[in-house]
Short mmCIF file of C-alpha atoms in Angstrom, two decimals:
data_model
loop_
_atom_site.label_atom_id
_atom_site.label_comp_id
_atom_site.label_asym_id
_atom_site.label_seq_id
_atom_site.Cartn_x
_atom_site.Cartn_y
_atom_site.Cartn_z
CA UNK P 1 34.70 167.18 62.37
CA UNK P 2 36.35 166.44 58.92
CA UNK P 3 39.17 164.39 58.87
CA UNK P 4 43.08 165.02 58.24
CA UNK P 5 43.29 162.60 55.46
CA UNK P 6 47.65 162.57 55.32
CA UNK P 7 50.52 160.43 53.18
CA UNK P 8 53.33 159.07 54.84
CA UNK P 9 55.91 156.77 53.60
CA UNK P 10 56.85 154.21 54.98
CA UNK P 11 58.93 150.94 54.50
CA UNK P 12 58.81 151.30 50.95
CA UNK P 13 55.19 152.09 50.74
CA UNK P 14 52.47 155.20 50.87
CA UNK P 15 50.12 154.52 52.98
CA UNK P 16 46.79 156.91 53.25
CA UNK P 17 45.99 158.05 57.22
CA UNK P 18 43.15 159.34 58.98
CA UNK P 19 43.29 161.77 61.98
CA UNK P 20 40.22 162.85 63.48
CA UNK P 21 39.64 165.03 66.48
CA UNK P 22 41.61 166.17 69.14
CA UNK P 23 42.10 164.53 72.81
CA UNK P 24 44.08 161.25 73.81
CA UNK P 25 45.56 159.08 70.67
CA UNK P 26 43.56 156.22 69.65
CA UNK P 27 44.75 153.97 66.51
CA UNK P 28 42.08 151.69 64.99
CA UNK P 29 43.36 148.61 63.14
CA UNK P 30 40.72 147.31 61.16
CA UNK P 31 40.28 144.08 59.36
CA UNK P 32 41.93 142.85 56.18
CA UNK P 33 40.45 144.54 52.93
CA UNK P 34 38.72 147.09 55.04
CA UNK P 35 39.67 151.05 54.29
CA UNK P 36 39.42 153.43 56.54
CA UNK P 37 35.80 154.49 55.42
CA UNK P 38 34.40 151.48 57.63
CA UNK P 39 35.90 153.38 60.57
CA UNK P 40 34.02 156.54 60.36
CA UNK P 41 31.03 155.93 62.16
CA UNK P 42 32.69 155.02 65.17
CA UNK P 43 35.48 158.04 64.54
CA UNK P 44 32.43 160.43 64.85
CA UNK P 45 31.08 158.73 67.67
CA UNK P 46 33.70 158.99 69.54
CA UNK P 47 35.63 162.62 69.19
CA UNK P 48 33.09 164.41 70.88
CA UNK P 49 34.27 162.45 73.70
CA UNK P 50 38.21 163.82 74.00
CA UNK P 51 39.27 160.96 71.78
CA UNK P 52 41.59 161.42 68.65
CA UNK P 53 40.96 158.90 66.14
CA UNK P 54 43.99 157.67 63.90
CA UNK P 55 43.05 155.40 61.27
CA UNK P 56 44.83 153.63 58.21
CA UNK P 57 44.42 152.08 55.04
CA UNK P 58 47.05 149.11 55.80
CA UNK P 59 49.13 147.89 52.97
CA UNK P 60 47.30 147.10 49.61
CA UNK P 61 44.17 148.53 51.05
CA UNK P 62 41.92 151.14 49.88
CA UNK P 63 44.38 153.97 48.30
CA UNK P 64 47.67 152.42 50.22
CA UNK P 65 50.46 150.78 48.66
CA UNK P 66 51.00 147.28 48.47
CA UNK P 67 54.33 145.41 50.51
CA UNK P 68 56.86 144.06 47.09
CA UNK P 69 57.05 141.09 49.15
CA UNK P 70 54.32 139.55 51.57
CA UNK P 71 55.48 140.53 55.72
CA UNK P 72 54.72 138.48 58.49
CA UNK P 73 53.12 139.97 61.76
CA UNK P 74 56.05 141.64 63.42
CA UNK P 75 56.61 143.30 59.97
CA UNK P 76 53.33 144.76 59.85
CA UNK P 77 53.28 145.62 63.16
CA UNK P 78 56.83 147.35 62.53
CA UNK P 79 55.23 149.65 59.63
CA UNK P 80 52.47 150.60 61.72
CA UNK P 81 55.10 151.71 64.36
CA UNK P 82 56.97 153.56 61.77
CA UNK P 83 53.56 155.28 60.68
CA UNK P 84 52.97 156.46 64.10
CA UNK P 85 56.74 157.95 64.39
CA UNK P 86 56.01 159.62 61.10
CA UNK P 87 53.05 161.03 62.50
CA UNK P 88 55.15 161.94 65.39
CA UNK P 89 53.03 159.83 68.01
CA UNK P 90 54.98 158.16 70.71
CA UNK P 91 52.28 156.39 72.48
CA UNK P 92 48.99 155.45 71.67
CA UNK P 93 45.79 153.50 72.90
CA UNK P 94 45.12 150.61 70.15
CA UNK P 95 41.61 149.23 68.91
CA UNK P 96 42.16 146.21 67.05
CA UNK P 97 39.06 144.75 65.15
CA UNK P 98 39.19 141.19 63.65
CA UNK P 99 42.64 140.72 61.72
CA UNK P 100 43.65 144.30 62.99
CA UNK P 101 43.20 142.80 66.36
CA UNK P 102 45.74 140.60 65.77
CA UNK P 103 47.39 142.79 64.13
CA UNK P 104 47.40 145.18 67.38
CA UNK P 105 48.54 141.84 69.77
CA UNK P 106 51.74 141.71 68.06
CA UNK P 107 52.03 145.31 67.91
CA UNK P 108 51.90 145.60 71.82
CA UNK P 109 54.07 142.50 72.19
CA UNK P 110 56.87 143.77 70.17
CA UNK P 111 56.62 147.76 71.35
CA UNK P 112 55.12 147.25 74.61
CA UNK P 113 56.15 151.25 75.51
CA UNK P 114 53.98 152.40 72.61
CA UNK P 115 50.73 151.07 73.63
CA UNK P 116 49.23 152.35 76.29
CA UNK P 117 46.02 150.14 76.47
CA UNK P 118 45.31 147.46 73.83
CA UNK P 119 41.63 146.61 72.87
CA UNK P 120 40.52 143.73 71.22
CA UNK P 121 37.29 143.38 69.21
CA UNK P 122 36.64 139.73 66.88
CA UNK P 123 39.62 139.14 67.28
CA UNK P 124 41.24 135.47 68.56
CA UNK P 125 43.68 135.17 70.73
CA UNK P 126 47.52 135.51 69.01
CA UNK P 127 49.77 133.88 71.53
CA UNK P 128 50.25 131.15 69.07
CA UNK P 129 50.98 134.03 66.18
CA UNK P 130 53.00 136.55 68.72
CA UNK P 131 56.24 136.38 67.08
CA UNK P 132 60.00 137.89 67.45
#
């Protein structure tokens, strides 16, 4: 299945979005400086299977924007909550990989209703990083 390749704005910035499949939500946070591309592999792998595979280009990545000013982690993880409400997703299952695992740790601290299960792939521990 082809994917839904979509816009949304958000914070400031465009940010290029992935949707493929139908079934239960699952967002994939990849690592820093990858597009979503690296993802597709897995995406097809995994849509026969009831899953729904949401997938970004994060800020300054592949054909997003960039932030005007860097963001620390609850930033981030507050324009990847704003890309899900523009998407019109309330809740979600996260796959964080590497950075985007971190990424996904913070995300799931600070929106703990949003995330329905968290997984975490290369990706250390963030209770030192987990911030308010």
């Amino acid at each position: 299945m082809d994917p839904d390749i979509r816009y949304v704005d958000v914070d400031g910035l465009r940010l290029r979005v992935s949707i493929r499949g139908t079934g239960s939500p699952l967002l994939l946070l990849t690592g820093i400086g990858a597009s979503l591309e690296l993802s597709v592999p897995f995406e097809r792998a995994l849509n026969p299977h009831g899953v729904q595979t949401l997938t970004l280009d994060a800020p300054g990545t592949g054909e997003s924007s960039r932030y005007r000013r860097p963001r620390r982690m609850p930033g981030l993880a507050r324009t990847v909550e704003r890309t899900l409400d523009a998407l019109g997703y309330d809740r979600v299952d996260v796959l964080g990989v590497s950075f985007g695992g971190v990424l996904a740790q913070q995300l799931a601290h600070q929106a703990p209703k949003r995330v329905r299960r968290l997984v975490l792939a290369a990706a250390r521990a963030a209770d030192a990083t987990l911030q308010r």
